[in-house]
């Protein structure tokens, strides 16, 4: 948020330059809030960059405005679709809806943009009118600046903020760009806000909220809801991204081919990363006397360039213990597939499934069959799919029959919702395993918010690092950040 | 073109003149990075023209291109500066022999003994330069953090010399293949551009510029076929633009007037570089479909 920026602006009286300029900023900040609500991280400095960028482009060109905001606010591939949807909603849809005669009053005279033209910038015939409108608007702004340098500057703004604000206004009024640059954007933002304000006002009135204070707080909530609904509809994310962020349990069968490809892509990306990390060159280990002397002979024996032993980085070894009980079977398919995708670079992944007891399934993956065939033979031959959960019995079996797999370079990955009987005994098993491996990573499909109600989870967490993992994105991140980068 | 005179249209024309065919939106983003004095972070799949932006900018502004190729293990010594140990030692030896002039210890750590690496060179040079930091996703996070100071304030701290400030603000282009996510801190300091694979129309234009001998018809067929191949998510490495160009040139070299089943079979290895991908395309798209799709009007 920009310091000193008002919480609420009276949207119904855009009479002064100060208010109009506020609305431009307010509209931008509101737009950024929409992005933030959708998970796009936008910092204050990026907000300032966006303002600066707007002052550098032709604001009558909608595409340029979009590119300017996109380049400065959205810096993640996955956020691009969210941005596009939010932008189109914020700067277009409302405008289309605004074409009603009741809102075409003073200040908007001479518009008449046809709905099909909205969103593509003003119609050519209206460009002059818009520029006139903009010129008038900016003349007011210039007069205000000249008369009073305190234009829109709130007590508490730093000298730099004031300077930056005035410079921005100066650029916007056309000192270094085309004349009348900022007005249409300000107006578009204004119109969008006006529309929402109107809609929300109606809703609030219908719900019987009367006092101004209540109205203001309600309006904030309602606006937020409206923004959220604007960008949460279909199309906010691409198909791949929908799958990436969807709860794995809810992925439908028809999406499975795409999921398989996506998992392949994600696991390949992680695999590329790990395959490159052979040496940690920058970590200094012990001095390598032999190489140091050899290197420094040319300096007359003075030890100037020291050489250190470089430690060969061990690729992690993974032991996967995956819950395939009734509640977990769906997740298990995806997790096993992901691990399977990594097997090209992470040597000797040992895979186990469990519900009431443990079964080793590594051999199924070594046949070289396609994943689909492997999984179907695995499900067919296993006795564990879809039963109840007893992690204690399963870990006991593991410790009894497969304890040789445990070593200080091994990561044990447990995938389970932690809903098991004999939780107390399970904690002891975890403690035993933890003492013999590098780490235990627990991928919990239960939402993190619910962990507080499951007391056994607190106990388990003493001996493992637990991560919420119900989507492919979470799965990819946990494996990438917690396992493959150590 | 001078940096202060740059306009969107002027830049667009210059990019075209330099043979870089792109949409205007891309140019607007580059323009904004130049005008805001911020580094341009370009992300996209390999071979879509990220690095080329840096090269084109250096030609457009007639500025020296300083390139820092990133890799795992890159550190300040290789990217920023190093002391010239040999020269320092030689000076000490000469001093011992009584040959050299009197000097103080601080003289050993003066600019005379400093070896400038690409980053330092970029900010210390008097003339305008374009600094291309290529494949920044390959460096470790510690190095990224080190880049913060340079890219936000255009200054670097050298313990023995103090803070060195840029003599001019270089045009900085960072590229990333998105093998890992770049930190928020670095992204925040940059203007962001994502480049996708080109549309058929755009690729035809690129081919016409880069491989004019192929002619409009063959270029269009190649562009369509490559587009079909890229649409297949099952392949590991999607063809880059340079591979489309190579494909068109290969077809010309073979005297193929159009992309038919036979010429596809003969030359598919030019555009796909591993057997698994070739098998996937033949199995899932099919040579027949590829040839027919290419010739679709």
XYZ file of C-alpha atoms in Angstrom:
783
model
C 0.000 0.000 0.000
C 1.161 3.522 -0.691
C 1.781 5.387 2.553
C -0.777 7.979 3.400
C -3.215 6.615 0.899
C -6.836 6.985 1.961
C -8.825 3.909 2.921
C -11.913 5.157 1.192
C -12.407 7.675 -1.562
C -15.692 9.308 -2.305
C -16.323 7.863 -5.701
C -19.338 10.026 -6.453
C -17.742 13.414 -6.659
C -14.769 13.390 -8.989
C -14.687 17.164 -9.020
C -11.141 17.980 -8.179
C -7.889 16.987 -9.726
C -6.753 15.728 -6.382
C -9.590 13.251 -6.165
C -9.227 12.159 -9.750
C -5.578 11.452 -9.262
C -6.332 9.623 -6.101
C -8.712 7.481 -8.048
C -6.079 6.570 -10.579
C -3.833 5.418 -7.768
C -6.710 3.902 -5.898
C -7.798 1.967 -8.966
C -4.288 0.657 -9.450
C -3.968 -0.319 -5.814
C -7.345 -2.046 -5.944
C -6.288 -3.913 -9.036
C -3.115 -4.985 -7.282
C -5.197 -6.160 -4.347
C -7.135 -8.384 -6.697
C -3.894 -9.896 -7.894
C -2.722 -10.366 -4.332
C -5.926 -12.111 -3.377
C -5.230 -14.551 -6.160
C -1.816 -15.315 -4.774
C 0.330 -13.021 -6.929
C 2.973 -11.405 -4.794
C 3.214 -7.701 -5.562
C 5.483 -5.504 -3.481
C 5.291 -1.759 -2.852
C 8.273 -1.157 -5.111
C 6.535 -3.025 -7.899
C 3.457 -0.857 -7.398
C 5.665 2.178 -7.876
C 7.244 0.597 -10.926
C 3.773 0.044 -12.350
C 2.939 3.714 -11.875
C 6.204 4.721 -13.497
C 5.583 2.308 -16.343
C 2.106 3.735 -16.942
C 3.599 7.169 -17.276
C 5.913 5.882 -20.011
C 3.377 4.234 -22.301
C 0.494 5.524 -24.338
C -2.401 5.035 -21.988
C -4.878 5.290 -24.828
C -3.450 2.021 -26.061
C -5.035 -0.661 -23.921
C -2.491 -3.289 -24.944
C 0.364 -1.077 -23.843
C -1.279 -0.507 -20.485
C -1.716 -4.239 -20.110
C 1.894 -4.943 -21.032
C 3.134 -2.208 -18.685
C 1.213 -3.627 -15.726
C 2.073 -7.188 -16.631
C 5.801 -6.482 -16.945
C 5.995 -4.736 -13.603
C 3.491 -6.651 -11.486
C 3.505 -10.251 -12.680
C 6.822 -12.041 -12.536
C 5.763 -15.619 -12.409
C 4.794 -17.798 -15.318
C 1.866 -19.316 -13.448
C 0.397 -15.912 -12.555
C 0.055 -14.765 -16.145
C -3.397 -16.215 -16.738
C -4.679 -14.843 -13.453
C -3.382 -11.441 -14.431
C -4.956 -11.559 -17.886
C -8.321 -12.501 -16.480
C -8.156 -9.913 -13.725
C -7.077 -7.207 -16.148
C -9.817 -8.002 -18.621
C -12.405 -7.986 -15.874
C -11.143 -4.878 -14.192
C -10.589 -2.737 -17.241
C -13.173 -4.061 -19.643
C -16.129 -5.951 -18.335
C -17.247 -3.191 -16.082
C -16.921 -0.730 -18.901
C -19.210 -2.809 -21.039
C -21.711 -2.942 -18.261
C -21.373 0.787 -17.807
C -23.045 1.564 -21.093
C -26.369 2.179 -19.382
C -27.826 5.661 -19.869
C -28.095 6.324 -16.139
C -24.335 6.580 -15.754
C -23.587 8.549 -18.879
C -23.853 11.882 -17.189
C -21.668 14.875 -16.680
C -18.010 14.044 -16.910
C -18.670 11.174 -19.243
C -20.273 13.185 -22.012
C -19.351 12.344 -25.529
C -18.566 8.731 -24.837
C -20.955 6.315 -26.417
C -18.411 3.547 -26.758
C -20.142 0.545 -28.184
C -19.949 -2.550 -26.056
C -18.031 -4.512 -28.667
C -15.402 -1.803 -28.721
C -14.936 -1.652 -25.021
C -11.735 -3.216 -23.898
C -9.952 -2.409 -27.101
C -9.439 1.179 -26.216
C -11.708 3.969 -27.267
C -13.325 4.015 -30.687
C -11.350 6.125 -33.150
C -14.192 8.602 -33.503
C -14.138 9.236 -29.800
C -10.411 9.544 -29.400
C -10.441 13.319 -29.748
C -13.195 13.617 -27.209
C -11.244 11.443 -24.856
C -8.100 13.426 -25.382
C -10.109 16.624 -24.678
C -11.450 15.041 -21.545
C -7.963 14.029 -20.609
C -6.560 17.446 -21.412
C -9.108 19.142 -19.211
C -8.420 16.658 -16.473
C -4.708 17.211 -16.666
C -5.034 20.967 -16.880
C -6.773 20.811 -13.532
C -4.004 18.645 -12.244
C -1.317 21.009 -13.517
C -3.025 24.026 -11.982
C -3.331 22.210 -8.724
C 0.340 21.272 -8.801
C 1.406 24.776 -9.638
C -0.807 26.376 -7.047
C -0.085 23.995 -4.310
C 2.743 21.531 -4.193
C 0.905 19.675 -1.532
C -1.374 18.172 -4.118
C -2.504 14.834 -2.916
C 0.454 14.641 -0.642
C -0.489 13.455 2.741
C 1.227 14.338 5.988
C 3.740 11.646 6.689
C 4.927 11.182 3.138
C 8.690 11.327 2.883
C 10.444 13.881 0.738
C 11.268 11.169 -1.760
C 7.658 10.023 -1.950
C 6.512 13.585 -2.561
C 9.138 14.094 -5.245
C 8.344 10.829 -6.923
C 4.633 11.574 -6.888
C 5.099 15.003 -8.416
C 7.448 13.612 -11.056
C 4.934 10.960 -11.951
C 2.165 13.517 -12.260
C 4.468 15.667 -14.324
C 5.172 12.848 -16.743
C 1.523 11.933 -16.890
C 0.409 15.400 -17.807
C 2.446 15.108 -20.944
C 5.790 16.702 -20.206
C 7.578 13.729 -21.662
C 4.852 11.823 -23.422
C 1.781 12.329 -25.510
C -0.748 14.832 -24.257
C -3.546 13.718 -22.058
C -2.061 10.424 -21.217
C -3.470 9.416 -17.879
C -7.090 10.411 -18.113
C -8.631 7.379 -19.784
C -6.996 5.005 -17.374
C -8.109 7.087 -14.442
C -11.576 7.105 -15.875
C -11.595 3.415 -16.549
C -10.508 2.677 -13.034
C -13.083 5.148 -11.786
C -15.844 3.593 -13.831
C -15.004 0.104 -12.701
C -15.036 1.194 -9.113
C -18.217 3.181 -9.580
C -19.960 0.167 -10.979
C -18.870 -2.089 -8.179
C -19.673 0.550 -5.632
C -23.156 0.813 -7.073
C -23.681 -2.921 -7.125
C -22.384 -3.378 -3.640
C -24.406 -0.476 -2.369
C -27.556 -2.107 -3.680
C -26.643 -5.396 -2.086
C -25.838 -3.762 1.212
C -29.092 -1.805 1.168
C -31.014 -4.961 0.472
C -29.350 -6.655 3.387
C -30.541 -3.831 5.635
C -27.220 -2.389 6.724
C -27.894 1.213 7.547
C -25.110 3.081 9.319
C -22.273 4.649 7.293
C -19.635 2.810 9.321
C -21.308 -0.496 8.685
C -21.709 0.463 5.081
C -18.012 1.141 4.708
C -16.897 -2.062 6.368
C -19.484 -4.056 4.486
C -18.481 -2.465 1.257
C -14.899 -3.556 1.766
C -15.945 -7.137 2.312
C -18.376 -7.144 -0.556
C -15.889 -5.562 -2.905
C -13.363 -8.169 -1.947
C -15.868 -10.913 -2.630
C -16.715 -9.361 -5.951
C -13.043 -9.198 -6.916
C -12.500 -12.761 -5.866
C -15.434 -13.999 -7.900
C -14.233 -12.010 -10.884
C -11.026 -13.932 -11.157
C -11.972 -17.296 -9.775
C -14.250 -18.259 -12.600
C -13.405 -20.561 -15.469
C -10.402 -19.414 -17.401
C -8.624 -17.841 -14.470
C -6.036 -20.561 -14.769
C -4.969 -22.642 -17.711
C -5.882 -26.329 -17.783
C -2.462 -27.469 -16.654
C -2.442 -24.983 -13.835
C -5.906 -26.064 -12.683
C -4.558 -29.560 -12.330
C -1.384 -28.373 -10.704
C -3.232 -26.585 -7.947
C -6.207 -28.943 -7.616
C -6.571 -31.421 -4.785
C -5.241 -34.665 -6.273
C -8.209 -36.549 -4.875
C -10.542 -34.443 -6.982
C -8.753 -34.890 -10.292
C -11.149 -36.683 -12.579
C -10.349 -39.716 -14.715
C -10.739 -37.729 -17.912
C -7.862 -35.501 -16.804
C -5.544 -38.419 -16.147
C -3.676 -38.318 -19.489
C -2.900 -34.658 -18.925
C -1.887 -35.346 -15.337
C 0.524 -38.031 -16.496
C 2.140 -35.606 -18.921
C 2.272 -32.871 -16.317
C 3.868 -35.147 -13.741
C 6.356 -36.250 -16.352
C 7.198 -32.616 -17.042
C 7.536 -31.708 -13.367
C 9.621 -34.707 -12.456
C 11.854 -34.131 -15.478
C 12.408 -30.572 -14.346
C 13.478 -31.724 -10.904
C 15.554 -34.505 -12.413
C 17.478 -32.049 -14.612
C 18.269 -30.027 -11.568
C 19.567 -32.858 -9.470
C 21.582 -34.364 -12.288
C 23.621 -31.179 -12.545
C 24.575 -31.067 -8.896
C 27.588 -33.255 -8.788
C 29.843 -31.051 -6.727
C 29.301 -28.314 -4.265
C 32.129 -26.163 -5.454
C 31.540 -23.229 -3.199
C 31.384 -25.105 0.067
C 34.871 -25.090 1.503
C 35.973 -28.327 2.970
C 39.436 -29.312 4.117
C 42.510 -27.803 2.526
C 43.770 -29.881 -0.387
C 47.521 -29.765 0.301
C 48.578 -31.512 -2.898
C 46.609 -29.224 -5.218
C 47.532 -26.122 -3.216
C 51.282 -26.786 -3.487
C 51.007 -27.578 -7.161
C 49.063 -24.415 -7.816
C 51.424 -22.207 -5.831
C 54.720 -23.424 -7.230
C 54.415 -20.671 -9.798
C 54.303 -18.117 -6.965
C 57.650 -19.244 -5.602
C 56.047 -21.427 -2.986
C 54.119 -18.623 -1.291
C 50.670 -19.985 -0.488
C 48.509 -17.481 -2.227
C 45.901 -19.516 -3.993
C 44.489 -22.076 -1.594
C 42.690 -25.115 -2.959
C 40.072 -26.976 -0.993
C 38.851 -30.490 -1.269
C 35.584 -30.410 -3.099
C 33.001 -32.664 -1.678
C 31.189 -34.813 -4.134
C 27.538 -34.263 -3.644
C 25.619 -37.392 -2.940
C 22.443 -37.767 -4.857
C 19.756 -38.451 -2.311
C 18.546 -41.985 -1.849
C 14.856 -42.253 -1.304
C 12.696 -44.726 0.538
C 9.059 -44.077 -0.205
C 6.422 -45.400 2.141
C 3.048 -44.635 0.683
C -0.325 -45.010 2.349
C -2.788 -46.744 -0.004
C -5.650 -47.158 2.430
C -9.172 -46.235 1.369
C -8.801 -42.490 1.968
C -5.352 -42.288 0.388
C -5.435 -44.535 -2.653
C -6.058 -41.719 -5.108
C -3.179 -39.626 -3.813
C -0.899 -42.642 -3.820
C -1.223 -43.121 -7.571
C 0.065 -39.618 -8.248
C 2.808 -39.650 -5.655
C 4.175 -42.995 -6.812
C 4.096 -41.766 -10.369
C 6.038 -38.671 -9.426
C 8.711 -40.670 -7.674
C 8.782 -43.055 -10.603
C 9.531 -40.081 -12.864
C 12.542 -39.188 -10.736
C 13.966 -42.683 -10.820
C 16.105 -41.898 -13.864
C 18.408 -39.764 -11.748
C 17.784 -40.758 -8.171
C 19.275 -44.180 -7.943
C 17.635 -47.078 -6.241
C 14.362 -45.642 -5.065
C 12.823 -48.162 -2.713
C 9.063 -48.061 -2.743
C 6.644 -49.503 -0.237
C 2.916 -49.324 0.090
C 0.964 -49.886 3.234
C -2.442 -49.868 4.780
C -2.847 -52.572 7.405
C 0.636 -53.859 6.718
C 3.632 -53.078 4.526
C 4.432 -54.387 1.054
C 7.585 -53.781 -0.960
C 6.741 -52.762 -4.527
C 10.158 -51.724 -5.857
C 10.372 -54.771 -8.105
C 7.269 -53.678 -10.022
C 9.118 -50.573 -11.178
C 12.194 -52.414 -12.370
C 10.471 -54.364 -15.111
C 10.670 -51.458 -17.528
C 6.956 -51.503 -18.252
C 5.055 -48.313 -18.886
C 3.782 -46.606 -15.793
C 0.156 -47.426 -16.495
C 0.936 -51.128 -16.896
C 3.129 -51.090 -13.810
C 0.449 -49.496 -11.699
C -2.275 -51.837 -12.853
C -0.145 -54.903 -12.106
C 0.749 -53.390 -8.758
C -2.850 -52.783 -7.776
C -3.832 -56.223 -9.023
C -1.208 -58.115 -7.063
C -1.260 -56.076 -3.885
C -3.369 -56.967 -0.875
C -3.162 -53.535 0.653
C -5.138 -51.172 -1.592
C -8.173 -49.681 0.043
C -7.927 -51.227 3.541
C -7.720 -49.499 6.937
C -4.532 -47.832 8.188
C -2.059 -49.220 10.684
C 1.193 -47.363 10.278
C 2.664 -48.898 13.418
C 2.341 -52.450 12.090
C 3.701 -51.312 8.740
C 6.741 -49.568 10.190
C 7.413 -52.544 12.421
C 7.497 -54.735 9.345
C 9.783 -52.227 7.685
C 12.206 -52.176 10.612
C 12.156 -55.926 10.853
C 12.595 -56.878 7.206
C 14.099 -53.861 5.466
C 16.223 -52.120 8.095
C 19.294 -52.581 5.888
C 17.934 -49.905 3.582
C 18.340 -47.295 6.258
C 21.539 -45.236 6.171
C 22.588 -41.647 6.874
C 22.176 -40.663 3.205
C 18.596 -41.896 2.956
C 15.492 -39.777 2.933
C 12.389 -41.593 4.074
C 9.294 -40.108 2.502
C 6.033 -41.034 4.112
C 2.856 -40.147 2.284
C -0.162 -40.402 4.518
C -2.989 -38.423 6.058
C -1.759 -39.610 9.488
C -5.087 -41.194 10.326
C -3.762 -44.375 11.845
C -4.513 -46.624 14.771
C -1.832 -47.181 17.417
C -0.498 -43.661 17.039
C 1.628 -43.827 20.210
C 3.543 -46.873 19.013
C 3.940 -45.277 15.604
C 5.801 -42.394 17.243
C 8.347 -44.837 18.670
C 8.866 -46.373 15.252
C 9.421 -42.954 13.743
C 11.959 -42.132 16.437
C 13.834 -45.343 15.674
C 13.894 -44.697 11.930
C 14.824 -41.024 12.347
C 17.957 -41.956 14.258
C 19.195 -43.998 11.319
C 18.451 -41.809 8.285
C 19.184 -38.331 7.005
C 15.619 -37.136 7.368
C 12.011 -38.183 7.346
C 9.776 -36.080 5.142
C 6.087 -36.595 5.748
C 3.735 -35.519 2.994
C 0.396 -35.048 4.658
C -2.667 -34.794 2.459
C -4.738 -33.435 5.324
C -5.113 -29.619 5.155
C -2.661 -27.936 7.511
C -5.484 -26.073 9.247
C -6.841 -29.392 10.509
C -3.576 -30.612 11.977
C -4.234 -28.912 15.288
C -7.199 -31.207 15.874
C -5.160 -34.368 15.334
C -3.017 -34.731 18.448
C -0.934 -37.538 17.012
C 0.339 -35.211 14.309
C 2.097 -33.073 16.920
C 3.817 -36.188 18.208
C 4.829 -37.346 14.742
C 6.278 -33.943 13.936
C 8.891 -34.366 16.638
C 10.645 -36.920 14.473
C 9.887 -35.779 10.963
C 9.328 -32.700 8.894
C 5.721 -32.619 7.843
C 4.383 -30.737 4.817
C 0.885 -30.266 3.544
C 0.692 -32.024 0.212
C -2.619 -32.399 -1.492
C -1.782 -30.860 -4.859
C 0.813 -31.631 -7.499
C 2.288 -28.179 -7.034
C 2.860 -28.831 -3.336
C 4.294 -32.243 -4.102
C 6.709 -30.829 -6.650
C 7.770 -27.999 -4.338
C 8.360 -30.190 -1.308
C 10.422 -32.699 -3.222
C 12.322 -29.966 -5.038
C 13.011 -27.774 -2.031
C 13.325 -30.277 0.789
C 14.801 -33.377 -0.774
C 16.581 -32.563 -3.994
C 18.464 -29.451 -2.944
C 20.192 -30.733 0.162
C 19.894 4.895 -31.646
C 20.561 6.613 -28.338
C 19.076 5.303 -25.153
C 17.440 8.612 -24.262
C 15.779 8.890 -27.685
C 14.180 5.474 -27.611
C 10.489 5.138 -28.474
C 8.299 2.061 -28.778
C 7.911 2.419 -32.530
C 11.565 3.226 -33.053
C 12.639 0.221 -31.025
C 10.213 -2.032 -32.890
C 11.634 -0.893 -36.209
C 15.183 -1.370 -34.993
C 14.428 -4.904 -33.801
C 13.011 -5.731 -37.213
C 15.993 -4.205 -38.951
C 18.239 -6.386 -36.837
C 16.240 -9.430 -37.900
C 14.507 -9.955 -34.573
C 10.879 -10.626 -35.470
C 8.506 -10.251 -32.547
C 5.192 -8.865 -31.392
C 4.951 -5.253 -30.377
C 4.113 -6.251 -26.788
C 7.583 -7.673 -26.402
C 9.097 -4.416 -27.569
C 6.915 -2.421 -25.157
C 8.302 -4.462 -22.265
C 11.880 -3.952 -23.424
C 11.135 -0.257 -23.855
C 9.820 -0.051 -20.288
C 12.903 -1.742 -18.892
C 15.073 0.782 -20.711
C 12.985 3.762 -19.647
C 12.660 2.708 -16.014
C 16.370 1.895 -15.894
C 15.656 -1.597 -14.614
C 17.072 -4.963 -15.612
C 14.970 -7.020 -17.986
C 14.328 -10.577 -16.804
C 13.395 -12.772 -19.753
C 11.961 -16.221 -19.136
C 10.867 -18.873 -21.585
C 11.672 -22.271 -22.999
C 15.102 -22.824 -24.534
C 15.414 -21.485 -28.052
C 12.680 -18.873 -28.132
C 15.045 -15.917 -28.499
C 15.826 -14.782 -24.964
C 19.564 -14.358 -25.315
C 19.095 -12.791 -28.706
C 17.328 -9.814 -27.095
C 20.567 -8.851 -25.351
C 22.533 -9.224 -28.543
C 20.022 -7.207 -30.549
C 19.989 -4.424 -27.950
C 23.754 -4.156 -28.131
C 23.548 -3.773 -31.905
C 20.647 -1.319 -31.758
C 22.470 0.942 -29.307
C 25.880 0.191 -30.781
C 26.982 -0.739 -27.303
C 29.480 -3.359 -26.254
C 27.889 -6.635 -25.214
C 29.300 -7.994 -21.972
C 28.092 -11.512 -21.376
C 28.141 -13.449 -18.156
C 27.272 -17.079 -18.798
C 25.936 -18.510 -15.550
C 26.588 -22.027 -14.334
C 26.482 -24.008 -11.153
C 29.270 -22.836 -8.862
C 29.711 -19.382 -10.408
C 30.956 -17.044 -7.703
C 32.016 -13.442 -7.199
C 35.606 -14.164 -8.196
C 34.555 -15.252 -11.632
C 31.703 -12.831 -12.070
C 32.863 -9.636 -10.389
C 36.583 -9.259 -9.720
C 39.717 -10.975 -8.602
C 43.064 -9.643 -7.448
C 45.906 -10.236 -9.823
C 47.932 -12.394 -7.441
C 50.777 -13.012 -9.847
C 51.280 -9.336 -10.475
C 51.112 -8.551 -6.764
C 53.697 -11.240 -6.001
C 55.953 -10.043 -8.748
C 55.794 -6.548 -7.342
C 56.722 -7.807 -3.888
C 59.657 -9.784 -5.275
C 60.892 -6.772 -7.210
C 60.586 -4.690 -4.092
C 62.686 -7.245 -2.181
C 65.364 -7.120 -4.844
C 65.370 -3.362 -4.561
C 64.345 -2.944 -8.199
C 60.893 -1.515 -7.815
C 59.878 1.803 -6.372
C 58.795 2.243 -2.781
C 55.258 1.225 -2.166
C 52.824 0.834 0.658
C 50.670 -2.212 1.328
C 47.587 -0.398 0.158
C 49.160 0.056 -3.254
C 48.978 -3.690 -3.721
C 45.219 -3.456 -3.516
C 44.715 -0.642 -5.944
C 42.877 -0.666 -9.226
C 46.152 -1.560 -10.950
C 46.001 -5.052 -9.471
C 42.310 -5.576 -9.962
C 41.133 -8.020 -12.603
C 37.721 -6.932 -13.772
C 35.263 -9.708 -14.454
C 32.099 -9.120 -16.528
C 29.929 -7.533 -13.823
C 32.551 -5.057 -12.675
C 33.543 -4.312 -16.224
C 29.927 -3.513 -17.069
C 29.576 -0.861 -14.416
C 33.087 0.593 -14.618
C 33.228 1.217 -18.313
C 32.628 4.760 -19.534
C 30.820 3.778 -22.703
C 27.258 2.401 -22.738
C 27.175 -1.378 -22.524
C 24.618 -4.142 -22.588
C 25.176 -6.645 -19.788
C 23.737 -10.055 -20.602
C 23.470 -12.373 -17.605
C 22.567 -15.594 -19.332
C 20.752 -18.536 -17.715
C 20.624 -16.978 -14.286
C 18.531 -19.913 -13.048
C 21.672 -22.035 -13.044
C 23.463 -20.114 -10.303
C 22.907 -20.776 -6.625
C 20.698 -18.627 -4.476
C 23.696 -17.082 -2.701
C 24.914 -15.639 -5.961
C 21.466 -14.328 -6.743
C 21.496 -12.458 -3.448
C 24.839 -10.977 -4.421
C 23.299 -9.732 -7.663
C 20.724 -7.760 -5.659
C 23.132 -4.979 -4.746
C 24.445 -4.702 -8.240
C 21.068 -4.660 -9.963
C 19.254 -2.344 -7.588
C 21.901 0.290 -6.923
C 24.374 -0.431 -9.686
C 27.209 -0.440 -7.252
C 29.381 -3.112 -5.717
C 31.393 -3.295 -2.548
C 34.988 -4.448 -2.680
C 36.388 -4.716 0.831
C 39.845 -3.378 -0.053
C 38.592 -0.548 -2.257
C 35.201 0.403 -0.842
C 32.046 0.878 -2.839
C 32.402 1.257 -6.584
C 29.519 3.039 -8.251
C 28.535 2.634 -11.871
C 29.940 5.234 -14.240
C 26.874 4.702 -16.391
C 23.806 2.520 -15.911
C 24.209 -0.467 -18.203
C 21.314 -2.056 -20.029
C 20.924 -5.355 -18.192
C 19.224 -8.432 -19.620
C 18.862 -11.571 -17.527
C 17.620 -14.776 -19.056
C 16.218 -17.888 -17.407
C 14.982 -21.235 -18.688
C 12.904 -21.651 -15.519
C 14.787 -24.725 -14.389
C 14.203 -23.331 -10.953
C 12.291 -20.329 -9.739
C 14.226 -17.102 -9.432
C 13.960 -15.527 -5.985
C 11.331 -12.874 -5.369
C 14.012 -10.363 -4.442
C 15.665 -10.568 -7.812
C 12.380 -10.567 -9.683
C 11.241 -7.508 -7.779
C 14.170 -5.556 -9.150
C 13.430 -6.469 -12.742
C 10.908 -5.856 -15.450
C 9.560 -9.251 -16.444
C 9.093 -10.687 -19.908
C 7.933 -14.177 -20.790
C 8.537 -15.372 -24.322
C 6.487 -18.259 -25.633
C 7.058 -20.284 -28.765
C 6.070 -18.228 -31.811
C 2.787 -18.586 -33.623
C 2.827 -20.062 -37.129
C 2.578 -16.622 -38.704
C 5.409 -15.246 -36.652
C 7.598 -18.236 -37.347
C 6.964 -17.876 -41.068
C 8.213 -14.306 -40.851
C 11.256 -15.421 -38.901
C 12.027 -18.102 -41.469
C 11.633 -15.642 -44.290
C 14.245 -13.434 -42.665
C 16.648 -16.104 -41.432
C 16.297 -18.638 -44.246
C 15.090 -16.643 -47.251
C 16.243 -19.369 -49.632
C 13.393 -21.583 -48.402
C 10.738 -19.342 -49.892
C 7.312 -18.528 -48.511
C 5.670 -21.896 -49.243
C 8.287 -24.115 -47.652
C 8.689 -21.722 -44.724
C 4.975 -21.926 -44.022
C 5.016 -25.711 -44.205
C 7.955 -25.941 -41.840
C 6.350 -23.494 -39.426
C 3.101 -25.471 -39.424
C 4.867 -28.785 -38.928
C 7.009 -27.444 -36.079
C 3.889 -26.006 -34.515
C 2.263 -29.440 -34.628
C 5.310 -31.037 -33.051
C 5.436 -28.468 -30.270
C 1.773 -29.057 -29.501
C 2.688 -32.568 -28.430
C 3.356 -32.496 -24.696
C 4.866 -35.946 -24.755
C 8.164 -34.854 -26.266
C 11.039 -33.971 -24.010
C 12.660 -31.136 -25.902
C 10.447 -29.041 -28.081
C 12.077 -27.648 -31.228
C 13.661 -24.234 -30.836
C 13.333 -21.509 -33.437
C 16.904 -22.150 -34.544
C 15.958 -25.763 -35.232
C 13.080 -24.640 -37.444
C 15.560 -22.535 -39.354
C 17.949 -25.481 -39.620
C 15.101 -27.663 -40.820
C 14.155 -25.210 -43.565
C 17.799 -24.949 -44.657
C 18.205 -28.722 -44.601
C 15.160 -29.142 -46.823
C 16.545 -26.568 -49.240
C 19.896 -28.385 -49.249
C 18.104 -31.612 -50.140
C 16.256 -29.844 -52.912
C 12.876 -30.517 -51.355
C 10.263 -28.167 -52.743
C 7.760 -29.036 -50.062
C 7.395 -30.975 -46.857
C 6.079 -34.374 -47.827
C 6.224 -37.708 -46.016
C 9.559 -38.647 -47.509
C 11.274 -35.368 -46.693
C 9.828 -35.441 -43.175
C 11.304 -38.914 -42.639
C 14.670 -37.843 -44.015
C 15.001 -34.692 -41.960
C 13.053 -35.127 -38.736
C 16.327 -35.612 -36.884
C 17.257 -32.016 -37.719
C 14.387 -30.679 -35.679
C 14.217 -33.341 -32.957
C 17.458 -34.209 -31.271
C 16.825 -37.458 -29.502
C 15.461 -40.786 -30.544
C 12.766 -40.932 -27.910
C 11.267 -37.664 -29.146
C 11.435 -38.770 -32.776
C 9.682 -42.032 -31.881
C 7.061 -40.148 -29.888
C 6.290 -37.792 -32.755
C 6.140 -40.615 -35.300
C 3.911 -42.645 -32.989
C 1.618 -39.890 -31.715
C 1.525 -37.424 -34.589
C 2.625 -39.550 -37.508
C 4.679 -38.607 -40.528
C 1.590 -38.614 -42.708
C -0.304 -36.242 -40.437
C 2.744 -34.035 -40.081
C 3.182 -33.723 -43.833
C -0.539 -33.218 -44.381
C -0.763 -30.689 -41.545
C 2.151 -28.780 -42.993
C 0.478 -28.504 -46.354
C -2.928 -27.635 -45.019
C -4.169 -24.425 -46.572
